[in-house]
Amino acid sequence: MTAGRQTGGMGILVCFFGLLALIVTGKCSYSPEPDQRRTLPPGWVSLGRLDPEEELGLTFALRQQNLEKLSEVVQAVSDPRSPLYGKYLTLEDVAELVRPSPLTLHTVQKWLLAAGARNCHSVTTQDFLTCWLNVRQAELLLPGAEFHRYVGGPAETRVVRSPYPYRLPQALASHVDFVGGLHRFPPTSSLRKRPESQVAETVGLHLGVTPSVIRERYNLTSRDVGSGTTNNSQACAQFLEQYFHNSDLAEFMRLFGGDFAHQASVTRVIGEQGRGRAGLEASLDVQYLMSAGANISTWVYSSPGRHEAQEPFLQWLLLLSNESALPQVHTVSYGDDEDSLSRAYIQRVNTEFMKAATRGLTLLFASGDSGAGCWSVSGRHQFRPSFPASSPYVTTVGGTSFQNPFRVTNEVVDYISGGGFSNVFPRPSYQEEAVAQFLSSSPHLPPSSYFNASGRAYPDVAALSDGYWVVSNSVPIPWVSGTSASTPVFGGLLSLINEHRILSGHPPLGFLNPRLYQKYGAGLFDVTRGCHESCLNEEVQGQGFCSGPGWDPVTGWGTPNFPALLKTLLNP
């Protein structure tokens, strides 16, 4: 977790009291994120260096306290065998636990004020601080940084980033984890529009996945909807500079929601919701969260309209640290290659997930759409895990297809379904038995040099990810595919289970994984056929891991059988 270490004695005093000189000279300094990828993502181009007087908003992640205690609390409130199960903390409780030390707060504030920072805003937990500076001040504050404007992505998004690493005074090594707004570019959608298959109209066939197909496959009846009488709510978050349109949602429900009670509008939008063209992924997230978690109040976290120097995913984390009342289930279709992110950033984001778990929030992340992934390390191919899918404190959702693409049949692996083993996080105790069983029994394991067998393994569960209908910009679009589809579906079903728990006087599910693994996947359809994609070389020939009985790193424990899953998860 520590990005740097203080060195002792007089050197620190010299560094501390000479902060302004150090900002200029870079002496007695360190790099919080030396391993952060700074190569320009495909499709992005520089528009040149910023004017020195242009304003920037930068976010400083301040070092937290009591992280071991935080981990213990997560375990206690998430493990059904614990006497503290379901006794979640309030946001104020979390703030008391992790709030940075007075020394950290004082040191960082003094440093920023000396550099001319203004309009600084913190969050309830006081572990993030966002301040405004002009470019000249920011480049003096962060030696090595050089701010450029870039444009890229399908929406021609503009961002401000630095192509060069930044440094901080050594005196801040024990006080700042990283600075947001310098390196990480917004992700691009991995949704795929697959070719529409040709088939004659025949009784018993379907022509793509719709809410009725999902409800049939996962055994939901028309009664399996929210009651409208509780404070139960759910949310989706997207960071692709996309909008959804309420008119598209209404048309989607008109076309596909006639068989069940539902809400035809989003309850609350957090962030800017503009009037531009709707994005396919934003439309998908909202429509399938609200049709699977039918008749449940739904929030949308929207990133368009943010300042160009801000990181959309980081801004969402700040919102979680600043809102006392939040939806119980959050589904997120965001991911990046684990190796492209700094360890300081990954570890800190993981801590933010721990904070959410102590509050009883269920966070679901898409496992990704590149199978096991692939990259070359020192001339050798390896699989490429994705983050946040690889975090041990989120529930990760993989993808499946119907065995017969035109019938509601058993499911097989969708070859794009992301899965594998983290190179950063060790295997958590809750999945020790399941993963060990897979590694010892799978007849199709790839060579051991391709993956870290001792790492956190994912996904945890799965759902259909192939062949969805979505309404976007008033047009019904068929054959949309990706784990961005399976994730809101699974999240919506968990929201229905939370509804039953709340009506029964039980707390919401919270962080699901300890319970999920203790139950050995009870309530889920085991997916035992198929493999996902990986490196196209002679050694593995494009094949990653394969599914099998029980848990596997392609579809997790399997896909939801709603009545059985409700029975498994209803009572404490």
Coordinates of C-alpha atoms in Angstrom, one line a residue:
M1 CA 0.0 0.0 0.0
T2 CA 2.8 2.4 0.7
A3 CA 3.9 4.3 -2.3
G4 CA 7.1 5.5 -0.7
R5 CA 9.0 5.5 2.6
Q6 CA 10.2 8.4 4.7
T7 CA 13.9 8.5 5.2
G8 CA 14.9 9.6 8.7
G9 CA 16.3 12.6 10.5
M10 CA 17.6 15.9 9.1
G11 CA 16.9 15.0 5.5
I12 CA 13.2 15.0 6.0
L13 CA 13.4 18.3 7.8
V14 CA 15.3 19.8 5.0
C15 CA 12.9 18.4 2.5
F16 CA 9.8 19.5 4.4
F17 CA 10.8 23.1 5.1
G18 CA 12.2 23.5 1.7
L19 CA 9.0 22.4 -0.1
L20 CA 8.8 25.4 -2.4
A21 CA 12.4 24.9 -3.5
L22 CA 11.8 21.2 -3.9
I23 CA 8.7 21.8 -6.1
V24 CA 11.0 23.6 -8.5
T25 CA 14.1 21.4 -8.2
G26 CA 12.6 18.0 -7.7
K27 CA 15.2 17.2 -5.1
C28 CA 14.3 14.9 -2.1
S29 CA 11.4 13.7 -4.2
Y30 CA 9.8 10.4 -5.1
S31 CA 7.4 9.0 -7.7
P32 CA 4.1 7.6 -6.2
E33 CA 3.2 5.8 -9.5
P34 CA 6.5 4.7 -11.2
D35 CA 4.7 1.7 -12.8
Q36 CA 1.7 3.6 -14.2
R37 CA 1.4 3.0 -18.0
R38 CA 1.9 6.3 -19.8
T39 CA 1.7 5.1 -23.4
L40 CA -1.1 6.8 -25.4
P41 CA -4.0 4.4 -25.8
P42 CA -5.0 3.6 -29.4
G43 CA -7.2 6.2 -31.0
W44 CA -6.0 9.1 -28.8
V45 CA -4.0 12.1 -30.2
S46 CA -2.5 15.1 -28.5
L47 CA -3.8 18.6 -29.3
G48 CA -0.8 20.1 -27.7
R49 CA 0.4 21.5 -24.4
L50 CA -2.0 23.5 -22.3
D51 CA -1.8 27.3 -21.7
P52 CA 0.0 27.9 -18.4
E53 CA -3.0 29.9 -17.1
E54 CA -5.6 27.3 -17.8
E55 CA -7.4 25.9 -14.7
L56 CA -7.1 22.2 -13.6
G57 CA -8.9 20.2 -11.0
L58 CA -6.6 17.5 -9.4
T59 CA -7.6 14.9 -6.9
F60 CA -5.2 13.9 -4.1
A61 CA -5.6 10.5 -2.5
L62 CA -4.5 11.0 1.1
R63 CA -3.1 8.1 3.1
Q64 CA -5.7 6.4 5.3
Q65 CA -5.4 4.8 8.7
N66 CA -6.4 1.5 10.2
L67 CA -6.5 -0.5 7.0
E68 CA -6.0 -3.8 8.8
K69 CA -8.9 -3.0 11.0
L70 CA -11.0 -2.1 7.9
S71 CA -10.2 -5.6 6.5
E72 CA -11.3 -7.2 9.7
V73 CA -14.6 -5.3 9.7
V74 CA -15.3 -6.4 6.1
Q75 CA -14.8 -10.0 7.0
A76 CA -17.0 -9.7 10.1
V77 CA -20.0 -8.0 8.5
S78 CA -19.8 -10.1 5.3
D79 CA -19.3 -13.6 6.7
P80 CA -22.6 -15.4 7.7
R81 CA -20.8 -17.3 10.4
S82 CA -19.8 -14.1 12.1
P83 CA -21.9 -12.7 15.0
L84 CA -21.5 -9.3 13.3
Y85 CA -22.9 -10.4 10.0
G86 CA -25.0 -7.7 8.4
K87 CA -24.2 -5.2 11.1
Y88 CA -22.9 -2.6 8.6
L89 CA -21.2 0.7 9.3
T90 CA -22.5 4.1 8.5
L91 CA -20.4 6.4 6.4
E92 CA -19.6 8.4 9.5
D93 CA -18.4 5.1 11.2
V94 CA -16.1 4.5 8.1
A95 CA -14.8 8.0 8.3
E96 CA -13.9 7.5 12.0
L97 CA -12.0 4.4 11.0
V98 CA -10.0 5.5 8.0
R99 CA -9.7 9.3 8.3
P100 CA -6.1 10.4 7.6
S101 CA -4.1 11.4 10.6
P102 CA -4.1 15.1 11.7
L103 CA -0.4 15.2 10.6
T104 CA -1.3 14.0 7.1
L105 CA -4.2 16.5 6.8
H106 CA -2.0 19.4 8.0
T107 CA 1.1 18.4 5.9
V108 CA -0.9 18.1 2.6
Q109 CA -3.0 21.2 3.2
K110 CA 0.1 23.3 3.9
W111 CA 1.9 21.9 0.8
L112 CA -1.1 22.7 -1.4
L113 CA -1.7 26.2 0.0
A114 CA 2.0 27.1 -0.4
A115 CA 1.6 26.1 -4.1
G116 CA -1.4 28.4 -4.6
A117 CA -4.1 25.7 -4.7
R118 CA -7.6 27.0 -4.1
N119 CA -11.2 25.9 -3.9
C120 CA -10.2 22.6 -2.2
H121 CA -13.0 20.2 -1.4
S122 CA -12.8 17.1 0.7
V123 CA -15.2 14.2 1.2
T124 CA -16.9 12.9 4.3
T125 CA -14.1 10.4 4.9
Q126 CA -11.5 13.2 4.4
D127 CA -9.2 10.8 2.4
F128 CA -9.7 12.6 -0.9
L129 CA -9.0 16.2 -1.6
T130 CA -9.8 17.9 -4.9
C131 CA -8.1 21.3 -5.5
W132 CA -7.9 23.8 -8.4
L133 CA -4.7 25.3 -9.7
N134 CA -3.6 26.7 -13.0
V135 CA -1.3 24.7 -15.2
R136 CA 1.8 26.6 -14.2
Q137 CA 1.2 26.0 -10.5
A138 CA 0.3 22.3 -11.1
E139 CA 3.5 21.6 -13.0
L140 CA 5.6 23.3 -10.3
L141 CA 3.7 21.3 -7.7
L142 CA 4.2 18.0 -9.5
P143 CA 7.8 18.1 -11.0
G144 CA 8.0 16.1 -14.2
A145 CA 4.3 16.6 -15.1
E146 CA 3.5 18.3 -18.4
F147 CA -0.2 18.8 -19.1
H148 CA -1.5 18.2 -22.6
R149 CA -5.0 18.1 -24.1
Y150 CA -5.9 14.9 -25.9
V151 CA -8.9 13.8 -28.0
G152 CA -10.0 10.3 -28.7
G153 CA -12.7 7.6 -28.4
P154 CA -15.9 7.1 -30.4
A155 CA -17.3 10.3 -28.9
E156 CA -14.2 12.4 -29.6
T157 CA -13.8 12.9 -25.9
R158 CA -11.3 15.6 -24.7
V159 CA -9.2 15.0 -21.6
V160 CA -6.2 16.7 -20.0
R161 CA -3.3 14.3 -19.0
S162 CA 0.4 14.3 -18.6
P163 CA 2.5 12.0 -20.8
Y164 CA 5.3 12.1 -18.3
P165 CA 5.6 10.8 -14.7
Y166 CA 5.1 13.2 -11.8
R167 CA 7.1 13.4 -8.5
L168 CA 6.2 14.5 -5.0
P169 CA 8.4 15.8 -2.2
Q170 CA 9.8 12.9 -0.1
A171 CA 8.2 14.5 2.9
L172 CA 4.8 13.5 1.5
A173 CA 5.7 9.8 1.0
S174 CA 3.7 8.7 4.0
H175 CA 0.8 11.1 3.3
V176 CA -0.2 10.8 -0.3
D177 CA -1.1 7.6 -2.2
F178 CA -1.4 9.1 -5.7
V179 CA -2.6 12.2 -7.6
G180 CA -5.6 11.7 -9.9
G181 CA -6.0 13.5 -13.2
L182 CA -2.5 12.9 -14.7
H183 CA -2.3 9.5 -16.4
R184 CA -5.4 7.3 -16.7
F185 CA -7.5 7.8 -19.9
P186 CA -11.2 7.0 -20.0
P187 CA -11.9 3.4 -21.1
T188 CA -13.6 2.6 -24.4
S189 CA -16.5 0.2 -24.7
S190 CA -15.9 -3.4 -25.4
L191 CA -19.5 -4.1 -26.4
R192 CA -19.7 -6.1 -29.6
K193 CA -22.5 -6.0 -32.1
R194 CA -22.4 -9.6 -33.5
P195 CA -23.8 -10.5 -36.9
E196 CA -27.5 -11.2 -36.9
S197 CA -28.0 -14.9 -37.5
Q198 CA -30.5 -16.0 -40.2
V199 CA -33.2 -18.3 -39.1
A200 CA -36.7 -18.9 -40.3
E201 CA -39.7 -18.0 -38.0
T202 CA -40.4 -21.2 -36.0
V203 CA -42.5 -21.8 -33.0
G204 CA -40.4 -22.1 -29.9
L205 CA -37.5 -20.0 -31.2
H206 CA -36.4 -16.6 -30.1
L207 CA -34.5 -14.0 -32.1
G208 CA -32.3 -12.5 -29.4
V209 CA -32.2 -12.0 -25.7
T210 CA -34.9 -9.8 -24.3
P211 CA -36.3 -9.4 -20.7
S212 CA -38.8 -12.2 -21.3
V213 CA -36.0 -14.5 -22.5
I214 CA -34.0 -13.7 -19.3
R215 CA -37.0 -14.2 -17.1
E216 CA -37.8 -17.5 -18.7
R217 CA -34.2 -18.8 -18.5
Y218 CA -33.7 -17.7 -14.9
N219 CA -37.2 -18.8 -13.8
L220 CA -38.7 -15.5 -12.8
T221 CA -42.5 -15.1 -12.7
S222 CA -44.5 -12.0 -13.2
R223 CA -44.6 -11.7 -9.4
D224 CA -40.8 -11.4 -9.2
V225 CA -40.6 -7.7 -9.2
G226 CA -40.1 -5.0 -6.6
S227 CA -42.9 -4.2 -4.2
G228 CA -42.6 -0.4 -4.4
T229 CA -43.0 -0.2 -0.7
T230 CA -39.4 -0.3 0.5
N231 CA -36.3 2.0 0.3
N232 CA -34.6 -0.6 -1.8
S233 CA -32.6 0.8 -4.7
Q234 CA -30.0 -0.1 -7.3
A235 CA -27.6 1.8 -9.5
C236 CA -25.4 1.5 -12.6
A237 CA -22.3 3.5 -13.2
Q238 CA -20.7 4.1 -16.6
F239 CA -17.6 6.1 -17.5
L240 CA -17.7 6.2 -21.3
E241 CA -18.8 9.7 -21.9
Q242 CA -22.2 8.4 -22.8
Y243 CA -25.8 9.4 -22.1
F244 CA -28.9 7.3 -21.8
H245 CA -32.3 8.6 -22.9
N246 CA -35.4 8.2 -20.8
S247 CA -37.4 8.0 -24.1
D248 CA -35.3 5.0 -25.1
L249 CA -36.0 3.3 -21.7
A250 CA -39.8 4.0 -22.1
E251 CA -39.7 2.5 -25.6
F252 CA -37.7 -0.5 -24.5
M253 CA -40.3 -1.2 -21.7
R254 CA -43.1 -0.7 -24.2
L255 CA -41.6 -3.3 -26.5
F256 CA -40.2 -5.8 -24.0
G257 CA -41.7 -5.0 -20.6
G258 CA -45.4 -5.9 -21.0
D259 CA -45.3 -9.1 -19.0
F260 CA -44.1 -7.6 -15.6
A261 CA -44.5 -4.5 -13.5
H262 CA -41.7 -2.1 -14.0
Q263 CA -40.7 1.5 -13.8
A264 CA -40.3 3.4 -17.0
S265 CA -37.9 6.2 -15.8
V266 CA -34.8 6.5 -13.7
T267 CA -35.3 7.8 -10.2
R268 CA -32.1 9.8 -9.9
V269 CA -29.2 10.8 -12.1
I270 CA -25.9 11.6 -10.4
G271 CA -23.8 13.8 -12.6
E272 CA -24.5 15.5 -15.9
Q273 CA -27.2 14.0 -18.2
G274 CA -27.0 15.9 -21.5
R275 CA -29.1 16.0 -24.6
G276 CA -26.6 14.3 -27.0
R277 CA -27.0 11.0 -28.7
A278 CA -27.6 8.1 -26.5
G279 CA -24.7 5.6 -26.1
L280 CA -25.3 1.9 -26.7
E281 CA -23.6 0.8 -23.4
A282 CA -25.4 3.4 -21.3
S283 CA -28.7 2.3 -22.8
L284 CA -27.9 -1.3 -22.2
D285 CA -26.9 -0.8 -18.5
V286 CA -30.1 1.0 -17.6
Q287 CA -32.6 -1.1 -19.6
Y288 CA -31.4 -4.5 -18.3
L289 CA -30.8 -3.4 -14.7
M290 CA -34.3 -2.0 -14.6
S291 CA -35.9 -5.0 -16.4
A292 CA -34.1 -7.7 -14.3
G293 CA -34.5 -5.7 -11.1
A294 CA -38.0 -4.7 -12.2
N295 CA -40.0 -2.1 -10.3
I296 CA -37.1 -1.1 -8.1
S297 CA -35.9 2.5 -7.7
T298 CA -32.8 3.0 -10.0
W299 CA -30.0 5.6 -9.9
V300 CA -27.6 6.2 -12.7
Y301 CA -24.1 7.6 -12.2
S302 CA -23.2 9.6 -15.3
S303 CA -19.8 11.0 -16.1
P304 CA -20.3 13.4 -19.1
G305 CA -19.8 17.1 -18.3
R306 CA -16.9 16.5 -15.9
H307 CA -13.8 18.7 -16.2
E308 CA -11.3 17.3 -18.7
A309 CA -8.6 16.8 -16.0
Q310 CA -10.9 14.5 -13.9
E311 CA -11.0 10.7 -14.0
P312 CA -14.6 9.5 -14.3
F313 CA -14.1 6.3 -12.3
L314 CA -12.2 8.2 -9.6
Q315 CA -15.0 10.7 -9.4
W316 CA -17.5 7.8 -8.8
L317 CA -15.3 6.6 -5.9
L318 CA -15.4 10.1 -4.4
L319 CA -19.2 10.1 -4.6
L320 CA -19.3 6.8 -2.7
S321 CA -17.2 8.4 0.0
N322 CA -19.5 11.5 0.3
E323 CA -23.0 10.1 0.3
S324 CA -24.6 8.7 3.4
A325 CA -27.6 7.1 1.7
L326 CA -26.7 5.0 -1.4
P327 CA -28.3 2.2 -3.4
Q328 CA -27.6 -1.2 -2.1
V329 CA -26.5 -2.7 -5.4
H330 CA -24.1 -1.1 -7.9
T331 CA -23.3 -2.6 -11.3
V332 CA -20.3 -1.3 -13.2
S333 CA -19.1 -2.1 -16.7
Y334 CA -15.6 -0.7 -16.4
G335 CA -12.2 -2.3 -16.6
D336 CA -8.6 -1.9 -17.6
D337 CA -5.6 -4.1 -17.9
E338 CA -4.2 -4.8 -14.5
D339 CA -0.7 -4.2 -15.7
S340 CA -1.5 -0.8 -17.1
L341 CA -2.3 0.7 -13.7
S342 CA 0.1 1.6 -10.9
R343 CA 0.1 -0.6 -7.8
A344 CA -0.5 2.5 -5.7
Y345 CA -3.7 3.3 -7.6
I346 CA -4.9 -0.4 -7.6
Q347 CA -4.3 -0.8 -3.9
R348 CA -6.1 2.4 -3.1
V349 CA -9.1 1.6 -5.3
N350 CA -9.3 -1.8 -3.6
T351 CA -9.4 0.0 -0.2
E352 CA -12.4 2.0 -1.5
F353 CA -14.1 -1.3 -2.3
M354 CA -13.4 -2.4 1.3
K355 CA -15.0 0.8 2.5
A356 CA -18.1 0.0 0.4
A357 CA -18.3 -3.5 1.8
T358 CA -18.3 -2.4 5.4
R359 CA -21.4 -0.3 4.5
G360 CA -23.3 -3.2 3.1
L361 CA -23.0 -2.2 -0.6
T362 CA -22.9 -4.9 -3.2
L363 CA -20.5 -4.0 -6.0
L364 CA -20.7 -6.0 -9.3
F365 CA -18.1 -5.6 -12.0
A366 CA -18.0 -7.0 -15.5
S367 CA -15.3 -9.5 -16.0
G368 CA -14.3 -8.1 -19.4
D369 CA -14.7 -9.2 -23.0
S370 CA -11.2 -10.5 -23.9
G371 CA -11.3 -13.9 -22.4
A372 CA -8.1 -14.6 -20.5
G373 CA -6.4 -11.7 -22.3
C374 CA -2.9 -11.8 -23.7
W375 CA 0.3 -9.8 -23.6
S376 CA 4.0 -10.4 -24.1
V377 CA 6.4 -10.1 -21.1
S378 CA 10.1 -10.4 -21.9
G379 CA 9.2 -12.1 -25.2
R380 CA 6.9 -14.6 -23.5
H381 CA 3.1 -14.7 -23.8
Q382 CA 1.0 -14.5 -20.6
F383 CA -2.6 -14.1 -19.9
R384 CA -3.7 -10.5 -19.0
P385 CA -6.0 -10.0 -16.0
S386 CA -8.4 -7.1 -15.7
F387 CA -9.0 -4.7 -12.9
P388 CA -11.3 -4.0 -11.0
A389 CA -12.6 -7.5 -12.0
S390 CA -9.6 -8.9 -10.1
S391 CA -10.3 -7.1 -6.8
P392 CA -11.1 -9.5 -4.0
Y393 CA -13.7 -7.1 -2.6
V394 CA -16.1 -7.0 -5.6
T395 CA -18.3 -9.7 -7.2
T396 CA -17.2 -10.2 -10.8
V397 CA -19.7 -11.3 -13.5
G398 CA -18.7 -13.4 -16.5
G399 CA -20.7 -14.2 -19.6
T400 CA -22.5 -17.1 -21.2
S401 CA -24.4 -18.0 -24.4
F402 CA -27.3 -20.3 -25.1
Q403 CA -26.2 -23.8 -26.3
N404 CA -28.7 -23.3 -29.1
P405 CA -28.6 -19.6 -29.9
F406 CA -32.3 -19.5 -30.9
R407 CA -33.8 -21.5 -28.0
V408 CA -33.9 -21.0 -24.2
T409 CA -31.6 -23.9 -23.4
N410 CA -28.7 -24.7 -21.1
E411 CA -25.9 -22.2 -21.3
V412 CA -22.3 -22.6 -22.4
V413 CA -19.3 -20.3 -22.1
D414 CA -19.4 -17.1 -24.2
Y415 CA -15.8 -17.2 -25.6
I416 CA -15.3 -13.5 -24.8
S417 CA -16.1 -14.0 -21.0
G418 CA -13.2 -12.4 -19.0
G419 CA -11.6 -14.5 -16.4
G420 CA -8.3 -15.6 -14.8
F421 CA -6.0 -14.9 -11.9
S422 CA -4.7 -11.6 -10.5
N423 CA -1.0 -10.7 -10.6
V424 CA -1.6 -8.1 -7.8
F425 CA -3.9 -9.6 -5.2
P426 CA -3.3 -13.0 -3.5
R427 CA -6.1 -15.5 -3.4
P428 CA -8.6 -14.5 -0.7
S429 CA -9.5 -17.1 1.9
Y430 CA -13.1 -17.3 0.9
Q431 CA -12.3 -18.9 -2.4
E432 CA -9.3 -21.0 -1.3
E433 CA -11.2 -24.3 -1.5
A434 CA -13.0 -23.7 -4.7
V435 CA -10.0 -22.5 -6.7
A436 CA -7.7 -25.3 -5.3
Q437 CA -10.3 -27.8 -6.4
F438 CA -10.4 -26.3 -9.9
L439 CA -6.6 -26.3 -10.3
S440 CA -6.3 -29.9 -9.1
S441 CA -9.1 -31.3 -11.3
S442 CA -9.3 -29.3 -14.5
P443 CA -8.2 -31.5 -17.5
H444 CA -7.5 -28.4 -19.7
L445 CA -5.2 -26.2 -17.7
P446 CA -3.0 -23.8 -19.7
P447 CA 0.8 -23.9 -19.0
S448 CA 1.5 -22.6 -15.5
S449 CA 3.8 -19.8 -17.0
Y450 CA 0.7 -18.1 -18.4
F451 CA -1.0 -17.3 -15.1
N452 CA -0.4 -16.6 -11.4
A453 CA -2.1 -19.6 -9.8
S454 CA -1.9 -18.1 -6.3
G455 CA -3.8 -14.9 -7.3
R456 CA -7.3 -13.8 -6.7
A457 CA -9.3 -15.8 -9.3
Y458 CA -12.4 -14.4 -11.1
P459 CA -15.2 -14.3 -12.1
D460 CA -17.4 -15.3 -9.3
V461 CA -20.7 -15.7 -11.2
A462 CA -22.0 -15.3 -14.7
A463 CA -25.1 -14.6 -16.8
L464 CA -26.1 -14.4 -20.5
S465 CA -23.9 -12.0 -22.4
D466 CA -24.7 -12.8 -26.0
G467 CA -27.3 -11.5 -28.4
Y468 CA -29.2 -8.7 -26.5
W469 CA -31.8 -6.3 -27.9
V470 CA -31.3 -2.7 -26.8
V471 CA -33.1 0.5 -27.7
S472 CA -30.8 3.4 -28.4
N473 CA -31.7 6.7 -30.1
S474 CA -35.2 5.3 -30.6
V475 CA -33.9 2.4 -32.7
P476 CA -34.2 -1.3 -31.5
I477 CA -30.7 -2.8 -32.0
P478 CA -30.2 -6.6 -31.9
W479 CA -27.3 -8.9 -31.1
V480 CA -25.5 -6.7 -28.7
S481 CA -23.0 -8.7 -26.7
G482 CA -20.6 -8.4 -23.7
T483 CA -20.3 -8.8 -20.0
S484 CA -21.6 -5.3 -19.8
A485 CA -24.9 -7.1 -20.4
S486 CA -24.6 -9.9 -17.9
T487 CA -23.5 -7.6 -15.1
P488 CA -26.7 -5.5 -14.8
V489 CA -28.8 -8.6 -15.2
F490 CA -27.2 -10.3 -12.3
G491 CA -27.3 -7.1 -10.3
G492 CA -31.0 -6.6 -10.9
L493 CA -31.7 -10.1 -9.6
L494 CA -29.7 -9.4 -6.4
S495 CA -31.8 -6.3 -6.0
L496 CA -35.0 -8.5 -6.1
I497 CA -33.4 -10.7 -3.4
N498 CA -32.6 -7.6 -1.3
E499 CA -36.3 -6.6 -1.6
H500 CA -37.3 -9.9 0.0
R501 CA -34.6 -9.6 2.7
I502 CA -35.7 -6.0 3.6
L503 CA -39.4 -7.1 3.8
S504 CA -38.3 -10.0 6.0
G505 CA -36.5 -7.6 8.4
H506 CA -33.0 -8.7 7.2
P507 CA -30.1 -6.4 6.2
P508 CA -29.2 -6.2 2.5
L509 CA -26.8 -8.8 1.1
G510 CA -23.7 -6.5 1.1
F511 CA -20.4 -8.0 -0.1
L512 CA -21.6 -11.3 -1.5
N513 CA -18.5 -13.4 -2.1
P514 CA -17.9 -15.0 1.4
R515 CA -21.5 -16.2 1.4
L516 CA -21.4 -17.2 -2.2
Y517 CA -18.4 -19.5 -1.8
Q518 CA -19.6 -20.9 1.5
K519 CA -22.7 -22.1 -0.3
Y520 CA -20.7 -23.7 -3.1
G521 CA -22.7 -21.9 -5.7
A522 CA -26.1 -23.1 -4.5
G523 CA -28.9 -21.4 -6.4
L524 CA -26.9 -21.1 -9.6
F525 CA -26.9 -23.2 -12.8
D526 CA -23.5 -24.7 -13.2
V527 CA -22.0 -24.0 -16.7
T528 CA -19.7 -26.9 -17.6
R529 CA -19.1 -26.6 -21.4
G530 CA -16.8 -24.2 -23.3
C531 CA -13.6 -22.3 -23.1
H532 CA -12.8 -18.7 -23.5
E533 CA -10.3 -17.0 -25.8
S534 CA -6.6 -16.1 -25.1
C535 CA -3.3 -15.8 -26.9
L536 CA -3.2 -16.7 -30.6
N537 CA 0.1 -18.6 -30.5
E538 CA 1.2 -22.2 -31.1
E539 CA 1.4 -23.1 -27.4
V540 CA -2.2 -22.4 -26.4
Q541 CA -3.8 -21.8 -29.8
G542 CA -6.2 -19.1 -28.7
Q543 CA -7.7 -21.1 -25.8
G544 CA -7.6 -19.9 -22.2
F545 CA -9.4 -21.6 -19.4
C546 CA -12.3 -24.0 -19.7
S547 CA -15.4 -24.4 -17.6
G548 CA -16.2 -27.5 -15.6
P549 CA -18.2 -28.7 -12.7
G550 CA -18.2 -26.3 -9.7
W551 CA -16.3 -23.0 -9.8
D552 CA -14.1 -22.1 -12.8
P553 CA -12.3 -18.9 -14.0
V554 CA -14.6 -18.5 -17.0
T555 CA -18.2 -18.5 -15.5
G556 CA -17.5 -18.6 -11.8
W557 CA -20.1 -20.7 -9.9
G558 CA -22.6 -20.2 -12.8
T559 CA -25.7 -18.3 -13.8
P560 CA -28.8 -17.5 -11.6
N561 CA -31.7 -19.9 -11.0
F562 CA -33.8 -17.2 -9.3
P563 CA -36.1 -19.2 -7.0
A564 CA -33.2 -21.4 -5.8
L565 CA -30.9 -18.3 -5.4
L566 CA -33.6 -16.5 -3.5
K567 CA -33.9 -19.5 -1.1
T568 CA -30.1 -19.7 -0.7
L569 CA -29.7 -16.0 0.1
L570 CA -32.9 -14.9 1.8
N571 CA -32.2 -15.8 5.4
P572 CA -29.1 -14.8 7.4

